[in-house]
PDB file of C-alpha atoms in Angstrom:
ATOM      1  CA  MET A   1      63.887 -25.451  55.249  1.00 50.00           C
ATOM      2  CA  LYS A   2      63.002 -28.240  52.841  1.00 53.00           C
ATOM      3  CA  ASP A   3      59.696 -28.824  54.606  1.00 55.00           C
ATOM      4  CA  ILE A   4      58.603 -25.327  53.723  1.00 50.00           C
ATOM      5  CA  PHE A   5      58.539 -26.184  50.012  1.00 51.00           C
ATOM      6  CA  HIS A   6      56.539 -29.343  50.559  1.00 54.00           C
ATOM      7  CA  ILE A   7      53.577 -27.653  52.156  1.00 51.00           C
ATOM      8  CA  LYS A   8      50.515 -28.301  50.004  1.00 54.00           C
ATOM      9  CA  LYS A   9      48.657 -25.267  48.697  1.00 52.00           C
ATOM     10  CA  GLN A  10      45.267 -24.720  50.227  1.00 55.00           C
ATOM     11  CA  ARG A  11      42.396 -25.238  47.828  1.00 57.00           C
ATOM     12  CA  TYR A  12      39.859 -22.437  47.580  1.00 51.00           C
ATOM     13  CA  ALA A  13      36.157 -23.023  47.000  1.00 55.00           C
ATOM     14  CA  THR A  14      34.420 -21.291  44.106  1.00 58.00           C
ATOM     15  CA  LEU A  15      31.141 -19.644  45.056  1.00 56.00           C
ATOM     16  CA  THR A  16      28.379 -19.076  42.540  1.00 60.00           C
ATOM     17  CA  SER A  17      25.993 -16.146  42.752  1.00 58.00           C
ATOM     18  CA  ALA A  18      23.349 -18.566  44.024  1.00 59.00           C
ATOM     19  CA  ASP A  19      25.706 -19.657  46.858  1.00 60.00           C
ATOM     20  CA  VAL A  20      26.298 -16.044  47.834  1.00 52.00           C
ATOM     21  CA  ALA A  21      22.578 -15.329  47.787  1.00 55.00           C
ATOM     22  CA  GLU A  22      21.947 -18.374  49.995  1.00 60.00           C
ATOM     23  CA  ARG A  23      24.617 -17.350  52.523  1.00 59.00           C
ATOM     24  CA  LEU A  24      23.168 -13.865  52.669  1.00 57.00           C
ATOM     25  CA  GLY A  25      19.789 -15.347  53.464  1.00 58.00           C
ATOM     26  CA  ARG A  26      18.234 -14.695  50.073  1.00 55.00           C
ATOM     27  CA  THR A  27      16.207 -17.365  48.377  1.00 52.00           C
ATOM     28  CA  LYS A  28      16.151 -15.622  44.976  1.00 55.00           C
ATOM     29  CA  GLN A  29      18.532 -13.426  43.037  1.00 54.00           C
ATOM     30  CA  PRO A  30      17.301  -9.908  42.300  1.00 54.00           C
ATOM     31  CA  ASP A  31      15.722  -9.516  38.871  1.00 54.00           C
ATOM     32  CA  ILE A  32      17.833  -6.963  37.008  1.00 52.00           C
ATOM     33  CA  SER A  33      16.333  -7.560  33.555  1.00 58.00           C
ATOM     34  CA  VAL A  34      15.054  -4.573  31.574  1.00 59.00           C
ATOM     35  CA  PRO A  35      11.280  -4.672  30.933  1.00 67.00           C
ATOM     36  CA  GLU A  36      10.446  -5.326  27.303  1.00 70.00           C
ATOM     37  CA  GLY A  37       9.801  -2.163  25.314  1.00 78.00           C
ATOM     38  CA  LEU A  38      11.433   0.154  27.865  1.00 88.00           C
ATOM     39  CA  MET A  39      14.560   0.727  25.756  1.00 92.00           C
ATOM     40  CA  SER A  40      15.202   0.837  22.010  1.00 92.00           C
ATOM     41  CA  LYS A  41      18.517   0.102  20.302  1.00 93.00           C
ATOM     42  CA  CYS A  42      19.487   2.182  17.280  1.00 95.00           C
ATOM     43  CA  LYS A  43      20.059   0.082  14.167  1.00 91.00           C
ATOM     44  CA  ARG A  44      22.815   2.425  12.980  1.00 93.00           C
ATOM     45  CA  CYS A  45      24.922   3.391  15.996  1.00 94.00           C
ATOM     46  CA  GLY A  46      23.720   0.912  18.626  1.00 93.00           C
ATOM     47  CA  GLU A  47      22.776   3.644  21.107  1.00 91.00           C
ATOM     48  CA  MET A  48      20.217   2.605  23.716  1.00 94.00           C
ATOM     49  CA  THR A  49      17.431   5.139  24.244  1.00 93.00           C
ATOM     50  CA  PHE A  50      14.366   5.124  26.467  1.00 94.00           C
ATOM     51  CA  THR A  51      11.435   4.399  24.163  1.00 93.00           C
ATOM     52  CA  LYS A  52       9.405   7.300  25.574  1.00 93.00           C
ATOM     53  CA  GLU A  53      12.282   9.700  24.893  1.00 94.00           C
ATOM     54  CA  LEU A  54      12.596   8.301  21.377  1.00 94.00           C
ATOM     55  CA  GLU A  55       8.902   8.947  20.764  1.00 93.00           C
ATOM     56  CA  LYS A  56       9.264  12.520  22.023  1.00 93.00           C
ATOM     57  CA  ASN A  57      12.106  12.932  19.536  1.00 95.00           C
ATOM     58  CA  LEU A  58       9.786  11.873  16.671  1.00 96.00           C
ATOM     59  CA  LYS A  59      11.435   8.432  16.584  1.00 96.00           C
ATOM     60  CA  THR A  60      14.862   9.688  15.556  1.00 96.00           C
ATOM     61  CA  CYS A  61      18.055   8.611  17.328  1.00 95.00           C
ATOM     62  CA  PRO A  62      19.369  11.462  19.539  1.00 93.00           C
ATOM     63  CA  LYS A  63      22.968  10.401  18.833  1.00 93.00           C
ATOM     64  CA  CYS A  64      23.172   9.733  15.073  1.00 95.00           C
ATOM     65  CA  ASP A  65      19.772  11.055  13.848  1.00 95.00           C
ATOM     66  CA  TYR A  66      18.765   7.662  12.438  1.00 96.00           C
ATOM     67  CA  HIS A  67      15.098   7.789  11.423  1.00 96.00           C
ATOM     68  CA  TYR A  68      13.107   4.852  12.752  1.00 95.00           C
ATOM     69  CA  THR A  69      10.043   3.823  10.755  1.00 94.00           C
ATOM     70  CA  MET A  70       6.744   5.413  11.747  1.00 96.00           C
ATOM     71  CA  ASN A  71       3.292   3.867  11.533  1.00 96.00           C
ATOM     72  CA  ALA A  72       0.348   5.834  10.159  1.00 97.00           C
ATOM     73  CA  GLU A  73      -0.947   6.954  13.557  1.00 96.00           C
ATOM     74  CA  GLU A  74       2.464   8.283  14.597  1.00 96.00           C
ATOM     75  CA  ARG A  75       2.850  10.085  11.287  1.00 97.00           C
ATOM     76  CA  ILE A  76      -0.524  11.784  11.645  1.00 97.00           C
ATOM     77  CA  LYS A  77       0.369  13.051  15.115  1.00 96.00           C
ATOM     78  CA  ALA A  78       3.766  14.293  13.933  1.00 96.00           C
ATOM     79  CA  THR A  79       2.484  16.034  10.792  1.00 97.00           C
ATOM     80  CA  LEU A  80      -1.035  17.406  11.192  1.00 98.00           C
ATOM     81  CA  ASP A  81      -1.972  20.287  13.471  1.00 97.00           C
ATOM     82  CA  ASP A  82      -2.736  18.840  16.919  1.00 94.00           C
ATOM     83  CA  GLY A  83      -3.060  15.441  15.228  1.00 92.00           C
ATOM     84  CA  ARG A  84      -6.569  16.367  14.054  1.00 94.00           C
ATOM     85  CA  PHE A  85      -7.585  14.124  11.166  1.00 97.00           C
ATOM     86  CA  PHE A  86     -10.785  13.295   9.314  1.00 97.00           C
ATOM     87  CA  GLU A  87     -10.401   9.863   7.728  1.00 98.00           C
ATOM     88  CA  TYR A  88     -11.762   8.796   4.340  1.00 98.00           C
ATOM     89  CA  ASP A  89     -12.934   5.281   3.426  1.00 97.00           C
ATOM     90  CA  ALA A  90     -12.057   3.872   6.840  1.00 96.00           C
ATOM     91  CA  GLY A  91     -13.955   0.615   6.318  1.00 94.00           C
ATOM     92  CA  MET A  92     -12.572  -0.299   2.908  1.00 97.00           C
ATOM     93  CA  THR A  93     -10.844  -3.691   2.973  1.00 95.00           C
ATOM     94  CA  ALA A  94      -9.305  -6.190   0.559  1.00 95.00           C
ATOM     95  CA  VAL A  95     -11.105  -9.039  -1.182  1.00 94.00           C
ATOM     96  CA  ASP A  96      -9.487 -12.078  -2.811  1.00 96.00           C
ATOM     97  CA  PRO A  97      -9.857 -11.547  -6.593  1.00 94.00           C
ATOM     98  CA  LEU A  98      -7.476 -14.374  -7.572  1.00 96.00           C
ATOM     99  CA  LYS A  99      -8.477 -16.850  -4.840  1.00 97.00           C
ATOM    100  CA  PHE A 100      -4.864 -16.801  -3.719  1.00 97.00           C
ATOM    101  CA  PRO A 101      -4.090 -19.527  -1.139  1.00 96.00           C
ATOM    102  CA  ASP A 102      -4.481 -18.303   2.463  1.00 97.00           C
ATOM    103  CA  TYR A 103      -4.794 -14.657   1.385  1.00 97.00           C
ATOM    104  CA  PRO A 104      -7.993 -13.916   3.383  1.00 97.00           C
ATOM    105  CA  ALA A 105      -6.386 -15.413   6.508  1.00 97.00           C
ATOM    106  CA  LYS A 106      -3.278 -13.287   6.005  1.00 97.00           C
ATOM    107  CA  VAL A 107      -5.387 -10.151   5.579  1.00 97.00           C
ATOM    108  CA  GLU A 108      -7.188 -10.926   8.838  1.00 97.00           C
ATOM    109  CA  ARG A 109      -3.865 -11.546  10.565  1.00 97.00           C
ATOM    110  CA  GLU A 110      -2.465  -8.187   9.417  1.00 97.00           C
ATOM    111  CA  GLN A 111      -5.629  -6.371  10.497  1.00 97.00           C
ATOM    112  CA  ASN A 112      -5.475  -7.923  13.961  1.00 97.00           C
ATOM    113  CA  LYS A 113      -1.760  -7.194  14.276  1.00 96.00           C
ATOM    114  CA  THR A 114      -1.886  -3.536  13.225  1.00 96.00           C
ATOM    115  CA  GLY A 115      -5.450  -2.468  13.980  1.00 95.00           C
ATOM    116  CA  MET A 116      -5.653  -1.177  10.385  1.00 96.00           C
ATOM    117  CA  LYS A 117      -7.940  -2.214   7.562  1.00 96.00           C
ATOM    118  CA  GLU A 118      -5.326  -1.624   4.857  1.00 97.00           C
ATOM    119  CA  ALA A 119      -1.782  -0.410   4.163  1.00 98.00           C
ATOM    120  CA  VAL A 120      -2.760   3.223   3.647  1.00 98.00           C
ATOM    121  CA  VAL A 121      -4.784   5.780   5.586  1.00 98.00           C
ATOM    122  CA  THR A 122      -6.309   8.727   3.730  1.00 98.00           C
ATOM    123  CA  GLY A 123      -8.209  11.791   4.829  1.00 98.00           C
ATOM    124  CA  GLU A 124      -7.880  15.500   5.486  1.00 98.00           C
ATOM    125  CA  GLY A 125      -6.472  17.822   8.104  1.00 97.00           C
ATOM    126  CA  THR A 126      -4.406  20.984   8.366  1.00 97.00           C
ATOM    127  CA  ILE A 127      -0.670  21.732   8.435  1.00 97.00           C
ATOM    128  CA  GLY A 128       0.257  25.163   9.747  1.00 96.00           C
ATOM    129  CA  GLY A 129      -3.406  26.065   9.363  1.00 96.00           C
ATOM    130  CA  TYR A 130      -3.488  25.120   5.679  1.00 96.00           C
ATOM    131  CA  PRO A 131      -6.043  22.430   4.731  1.00 97.00           C
ATOM    132  CA  VAL A 132      -4.637  19.396   2.937  1.00 98.00           C
ATOM    133  CA  ILE A 133      -5.711  15.997   1.651  1.00 98.00           C
ATOM    134  CA  ILE A 134      -3.238  13.448   2.952  1.00 98.00           C
ATOM    135  CA  GLY A 135      -2.385   9.794   2.337  1.00 98.00           C
ATOM    136  CA  ILE A 136      -0.077   7.901   4.675  1.00 98.00           C
ATOM    137  CA  MET A 137       1.244   4.446   3.856  1.00 98.00           C
ATOM    138  CA  ASP A 138       2.107   2.099   6.713  1.00 97.00           C
ATOM    139  CA  SER A 139       4.860  -0.496   6.258  1.00 96.00           C
ATOM    140  CA  THR A 140       3.700  -2.485   9.296  1.00 96.00           C
ATOM    141  CA  TYR A 141       0.699  -3.743   7.278  1.00 97.00           C
ATOM    142  CA  PHE A 142       1.815  -6.276   4.641  1.00 96.00           C
ATOM    143  CA  MET A 143       5.036  -4.271   4.295  1.00 95.00           C
ATOM    144  CA  GLY A 144       2.956  -1.417   2.914  1.00 97.00           C
ATOM    145  CA  SER A 145       2.285  -3.408  -0.244  1.00 97.00           C
ATOM    146  CA  MET A 146      -0.051  -1.830  -2.803  1.00 98.00           C
ATOM    147  CA  GLY A 147      -3.137  -3.847  -3.648  1.00 97.00           C
ATOM    148  CA  SER A 148      -6.500  -2.822  -5.071  1.00 97.00           C
ATOM    149  CA  VAL A 149      -7.646  -1.083  -1.887  1.00 98.00           C
ATOM    150  CA  VAL A 150      -4.474   1.004  -1.559  1.00 98.00           C
ATOM    151  CA  GLY A 151      -4.830   2.157  -5.158  1.00 98.00           C
ATOM    152  CA  GLU A 152      -8.538   2.899  -4.768  1.00 98.00           C
ATOM    153  CA  LYS A 153      -8.142   4.838  -1.522  1.00 98.00           C
ATOM    154  CA  LEU A 154      -5.322   6.944  -2.948  1.00 98.00           C
ATOM    155  CA  THR A 155      -7.261   7.589  -6.161  1.00 98.00           C
ATOM    156  CA  ARG A 156     -10.267   8.750  -4.145  1.00 98.00           C
ATOM    157  CA  ALA A 157      -7.985  11.018  -2.110  1.00 98.00           C
ATOM    158  CA  ILE A 158      -6.593  12.514  -5.329  1.00 98.00           C
ATOM    159  CA  GLU A 159     -10.117  13.085  -6.627  1.00 98.00           C
ATOM    160  CA  ALA A 160     -11.043  14.756  -3.312  1.00 98.00           C
ATOM    161  CA  ALA A 161      -8.062  17.093  -3.686  1.00 98.00           C
ATOM    162  CA  LEU A 162      -9.252  17.899  -7.209  1.00 97.00           C
ATOM    163  CA  SER A 163     -12.829  18.516  -6.074  1.00 97.00           C
ATOM    164  CA  LYS A 164     -11.997  20.582  -2.980  1.00 96.00           C
ATOM    165  CA  ARG A 165      -8.982  22.257  -4.588  1.00 96.00           C
ATOM    166  CA  TYR A 166      -6.834  21.305  -1.612  1.00 97.00           C
ATOM    167  CA  PRO A 167      -3.128  20.452  -1.865  1.00 97.00           C
ATOM    168  CA  LEU A 168      -2.365  16.731  -1.789  1.00 98.00           C
ATOM    169  CA  ILE A 169       0.415  15.148   0.304  1.00 98.00           C
ATOM    170  CA  ILE A 170       1.268  11.435   0.223  1.00 98.00           C
ATOM    171  CA  PHE A 171       3.788   9.799   2.555  1.00 98.00           C
ATOM    172  CA  THR A 172       5.049   6.656   0.832  1.00 98.00           C
ATOM    173  CA  ALA A 173       6.337   3.528   2.606  1.00 98.00           C
ATOM    174  CA  SER A 174       6.015   0.316   0.640  1.00 97.00           C
ATOM    175  CA  GLY A 175       7.613  -2.920  -0.459  1.00 95.00           C
ATOM    176  CA  GLY A 176       5.848  -2.579  -3.821  1.00 95.00           C
ATOM    177  CA  ALA A 177       2.848  -4.227  -5.486  1.00 96.00           C
ATOM    178  CA  ARG A 178       1.028  -6.947  -3.513  1.00 97.00           C
ATOM    179  CA  MET A 179       1.762 -10.304  -5.132  1.00 95.00           C
ATOM    180  CA  GLN A 180      -1.440 -11.949  -3.822  1.00 97.00           C
ATOM    181  CA  GLU A 181      -3.498  -9.682  -6.104  1.00 97.00           C
ATOM    182  CA  GLY A 182      -1.335 -10.101  -9.203  1.00 97.00           C
ATOM    183  CA  ILE A 183      -2.348  -7.933 -12.162  1.00 96.00           C
ATOM    184  CA  TYR A 184      -4.956  -6.128 -10.045  1.00 97.00           C
ATOM    185  CA  SER A 185      -2.201  -4.638  -7.899  1.00 97.00           C
ATOM    186  CA  LEU A 186      -0.122  -3.664 -10.954  1.00 97.00           C
ATOM    187  CA  MET A 187      -3.141  -1.844 -12.416  1.00 97.00           C
ATOM    188  CA  GLN A 188      -3.029   0.552  -9.451  1.00 98.00           C
ATOM    189  CA  MET A 189       0.147   2.100 -10.875  1.00 98.00           C
ATOM    190  CA  ALA A 190      -1.720   3.322 -13.961  1.00 98.00           C
ATOM    191  CA  LYS A 191      -4.834   4.179 -11.982  1.00 98.00           C
ATOM    192  CA  THR A 192      -3.121   6.486  -9.484  1.00 98.00           C
ATOM    193  CA  SER A 193      -0.899   8.010 -12.178  1.00 98.00           C
ATOM    194  CA  ALA A 194      -3.901   8.873 -14.352  1.00 98.00           C
ATOM    195  CA  ALA A 195      -5.663  10.515 -11.405  1.00 98.00           C
ATOM    196  CA  LEU A 196      -2.549  12.562 -10.625  1.00 98.00           C
ATOM    197  CA  ARG A 197      -2.418  13.691 -14.243  1.00 98.00           C
ATOM    198  CA  LYS A 198      -5.918  15.135 -13.893  1.00 98.00           C
ATOM    199  CA  LEU A 199      -4.892  16.915 -10.695  1.00 98.00           C
ATOM    200  CA  HIS A 200      -1.836  18.340 -12.445  1.00 97.00           C
ATOM    201  CA  GLU A 201      -3.856  19.574 -15.434  1.00 97.00           C
ATOM    202  CA  ALA A 202      -6.256  21.327 -13.043  1.00 97.00           C
ATOM    203  CA  GLY A 203      -3.337  23.155 -11.408  1.00 96.00           C
ATOM    204  CA  GLY A 204      -3.443  21.238  -8.144  1.00 97.00           C
ATOM    205  CA  LEU A 205      -0.400  20.843  -5.905  1.00 97.00           C
ATOM    206  CA  TYR A 206       0.928  17.383  -5.081  1.00 98.00           C
ATOM    207  CA  ILE A 207       3.811  16.864  -2.643  1.00 98.00           C
ATOM    208  CA  ALA A 208       5.275  13.349  -2.416  1.00 98.00           C
ATOM    209  CA  VAL A 209       7.230  12.482   0.737  1.00 98.00           C
ATOM    210  CA  ASN A 210       9.302   9.317   0.358  1.00 98.00           C
ATOM    211  CA  THR A 211      10.074   7.461   3.595  1.00 98.00           C
ATOM    212  CA  TYR A 212      11.846   4.199   4.411  1.00 97.00           C
ATOM    213  CA  PRO A 213      11.229   2.058   2.412  1.00 97.00           C
ATOM    214  CA  THR A 214       9.719   3.204  -0.891  1.00 98.00           C
ATOM    215  CA  THR A 215      10.204   0.516  -3.521  1.00 97.00           C
ATOM    216  CA  GLY A 216       8.697  -1.398  -6.440  1.00 96.00           C
ATOM    217  CA  GLY A 217       5.505  -0.288  -8.127  1.00 96.00           C
ATOM    218  CA  VAL A 218       4.947   2.555  -5.668  1.00 98.00           C
ATOM    219  CA  THR A 219       8.265   4.145  -6.672  1.00 97.00           C
ATOM    220  CA  ALA A 220       7.381   3.520 -10.314  1.00 97.00           C
ATOM    221  CA  SER A 221       4.123   5.463  -9.987  1.00 98.00           C
ATOM    222  CA  PHE A 222       2.816   8.062  -7.536  1.00 98.00           C
ATOM    223  CA  ALA A 223       5.905   8.251  -5.291  1.00 98.00           C
ATOM    224  CA  MET A 224       7.907   9.999  -8.014  1.00 97.00           C
ATOM    225  CA  LEU A 225       5.139  12.057  -9.616  1.00 98.00           C
ATOM    226  CA  GLY A 226       5.029  14.918  -7.130  1.00 98.00           C
ATOM    227  CA  ASP A 227       5.230  18.541  -8.170  1.00 97.00           C
ATOM    228  CA  ILE A 228       7.657  18.546  -5.264  1.00 98.00           C
ATOM    229  CA  ASN A 229       9.417  15.335  -4.232  1.00 98.00           C
ATOM    230  CA  LEU A 230      10.741  15.176  -0.679  1.00 98.00           C
ATOM    231  CA  ALA A 231      12.312  12.390   1.370  1.00 98.00           C
ATOM    232  CA  GLU A 232      13.470  11.688   4.894  1.00 98.00           C
ATOM    233  CA  PRO A 233      17.218  11.236   5.527  1.00 97.00           C
ATOM    234  CA  GLY A 234      18.521   7.762   4.767  1.00 96.00           C
ATOM    235  CA  ALA A 235      15.276   6.575   3.198  1.00 97.00           C
ATOM    236  CA  LEU A 236      15.600   3.559   0.911  1.00 97.00           C
ATOM    237  CA  ILE A 237      14.053   4.509  -2.441  1.00 98.00           C
ATOM    238  CA  GLY A 238      14.212   2.367  -5.557  1.00 96.00           C
ATOM    239  CA  PHE A 239      12.482  -0.036  -7.894  1.00 95.00           C
ATOM    240  CA  ALA A 240      14.345  -3.358  -8.049  1.00 93.00           C
ATOM    241  CA  GLY A 241      16.610  -4.518  -5.232  1.00 90.00           C
ATOM    242  CA  ARG A 242      20.360  -3.909  -5.159  1.00 92.00           C
ATOM    243  CA  ARG A 243      21.244  -7.593  -5.636  1.00 93.00           C
ATOM    244  CA  ILE A 244      19.010  -7.959  -8.714  1.00 92.00           C
ATOM    245  CA  ILE A 245      20.503  -4.859 -10.332  1.00 95.00           C
ATOM    246  CA  GLU A 246      24.082  -5.935  -9.633  1.00 95.00           C
ATOM    247  CA  GLN A 247      23.425  -9.382 -11.097  1.00 95.00           C
ATOM    248  CA  THR A 248      21.827  -7.820 -14.177  1.00 95.00           C
ATOM    249  CA  ILE A 249      24.492  -5.224 -14.984  1.00 94.00           C
ATOM    250  CA  ARG A 250      27.376  -7.228 -13.449  1.00 95.00           C
ATOM    251  CA  GLN A 251      28.710  -4.183 -11.630  1.00 94.00           C
ATOM    252  CA  LYS A 252      29.144  -3.213  -7.992  1.00 95.00           C
ATOM    253  CA  LEU A 253      26.808  -0.381  -7.044  1.00 94.00           C
ATOM    254  CA  PRO A 254      27.841   2.545  -4.815  1.00 94.00           C
ATOM    255  CA  ASP A 255      27.336   2.026  -1.082  1.00 92.00           C
ATOM    256  CA  ASP A 256      24.801   4.860  -0.897  1.00 94.00           C
ATOM    257  CA  PHE A 257      22.859   3.651  -3.951  1.00 95.00           C
ATOM    258  CA  GLN A 258      19.056   3.981  -3.588  1.00 96.00           C
ATOM    259  CA  THR A 259      19.306   6.273  -0.566  1.00 97.00           C
ATOM    260  CA  ALA A 260      17.507   9.596  -0.388  1.00 98.00           C
ATOM    261  CA  GLU A 261      20.853  11.421  -0.468  1.00 98.00           C
ATOM    262  CA  PHE A 262      21.931   9.568  -3.635  1.00 97.00           C
ATOM    263  CA  LEU A 263      18.655  10.421  -5.374  1.00 97.00           C
ATOM    264  CA  LEU A 264      18.928  14.075  -4.339  1.00 98.00           C
ATOM    265  CA  LYS A 265      22.434  14.238  -5.774  1.00 97.00           C
ATOM    266  CA  HIS A 266      21.204  12.790  -9.090  1.00 96.00           C
ATOM    267  CA  GLY A 267      18.178  15.052  -9.451  1.00 97.00           C
ATOM    268  CA  MET A 268      15.319  12.714  -8.546  1.00 97.00           C
ATOM    269  CA  LEU A 269      14.399  14.563  -5.339  1.00 98.00           C
ATOM    270  CA  ASP A 270      13.972  18.230  -4.552  1.00 98.00           C
ATOM    271  CA  MET A 271      14.834  18.095  -0.843  1.00 98.00           C
ATOM    272  CA  VAL A 272      15.865  15.707   1.908  1.00 98.00           C
ATOM    273  CA  VAL A 273      14.098  16.930   5.032  1.00 98.00           C
ATOM    274  CA  PRO A 274      14.784  15.736   8.606  1.00 98.00           C
ATOM    275  CA  ARG A 275      11.639  14.599  10.371  1.00 97.00           C
ATOM    276  CA  LYS A 276      11.847  17.345  13.001  1.00 97.00           C
ATOM    277  CA  ASP A 277      11.649  19.924  10.179  1.00 98.00           C
ATOM    278  CA  MET A 278       9.035  18.163   8.041  1.00 98.00           C
ATOM    279  CA  ARG A 279       5.901  19.880   9.360  1.00 97.00           C
ATOM    280  CA  GLN A 280       7.418  23.354   9.077  1.00 97.00           C
ATOM    281  CA  THR A 281       8.793  22.602   5.600  1.00 98.00           C
ATOM    282  CA  LEU A 282       5.397  21.423   4.389  1.00 98.00           C
ATOM    283  CA  SER A 283       3.718  24.480   5.923  1.00 97.00           C
ATOM    284  CA  THR A 284       6.170  26.790   4.156  1.00 97.00           C
ATOM    285  CA  LEU A 285       5.653  25.037   0.815  1.00 97.00           C
ATOM    286  CA  LEU A 286       1.877  25.306   1.193  1.00 97.00           C
ATOM    287  CA  GLU A 287       2.199  29.027   1.909  1.00 95.00           C
ATOM    288  CA  LEU A 288       4.531  29.605  -1.046  1.00 94.00           C
ATOM    289  CA  HIS A 289       2.103  27.854  -3.385  1.00 91.00           C
ATOM    290  CA  GLY A 290      -0.860  30.008  -2.488  1.00 81.00           C
ATOM    291  CA  GLY A 291      -2.366  28.039   0.353  1.00 68.00           C
ATOM    292  CA  VAL A 292      -5.209  29.717   2.225  1.00 64.00           C
ATOM    293  CA  PRO A 293      -5.353  29.042   5.980  1.00 69.00           C
ATOM    294  CA  SER A 294      -8.449  27.184   7.136  1.00 65.00           C
ATOM    295  CA  GLY A 295     -11.291  29.511   8.069  1.00 59.00           C
ATOM    296  CA  GLU A 296     -10.199  32.430   5.903  1.00 58.00           C
TER     297      GLU A 296
END
């Protein structure tokens, strides 16, 4: 019996996936990687969604309703009737007033990357049949920063609304004033605000729609000057950043500070509107404020 316990254990070989593939006559392992851009992962809940399905859902997560950022082209398609849009000042582009190092090269880089000339698109279209002048900021271009061109294009759009007596809608999405243009970018705050004052005095309607993110000089000017101020759920809206404020006042801020819901609760917004309801909400507001359908 003692010999039984002295029998050496048999050693087993470890096979890798490459070994298995070779023994099965395969020279390569099957490629099971997911093609880039096919799926999108939600930043809030981590849910994986087919990108095409996400686009059909207006770029909102089907599980937690997280609102992904939209570029200007996507916003136009989601907001205006049949995506029909007549653009203003399409060729307007930035110059380099302060001779800021590498600024012209950065402008060219952003234009090539996004296919846009600047961080805002302006023009006219219809929503629910009601004609509107619309401005749409795009955070993919220089983080939607406001320089001289952004201020000029928006001012011209405001003046068009005044001249045509059309309602004005601006979708904001910005990191604030563009540092490469210094005081010229800060002047756009006063410029757009003065133009909006004229529109207000003439009885025009201005609806501001704050989207993620709306910060800095944009928040401190036209983003908060609407006759009606709307926002998308979860949108970051504020002037200075959370860290700067906490260091200044030496207090911990609430977790939901500078969110659309926080601002609604404290009276700085009139409504928080989910993206799927935005077009209908805007159409209803236009009707309530005496809008006349196009062609009538």
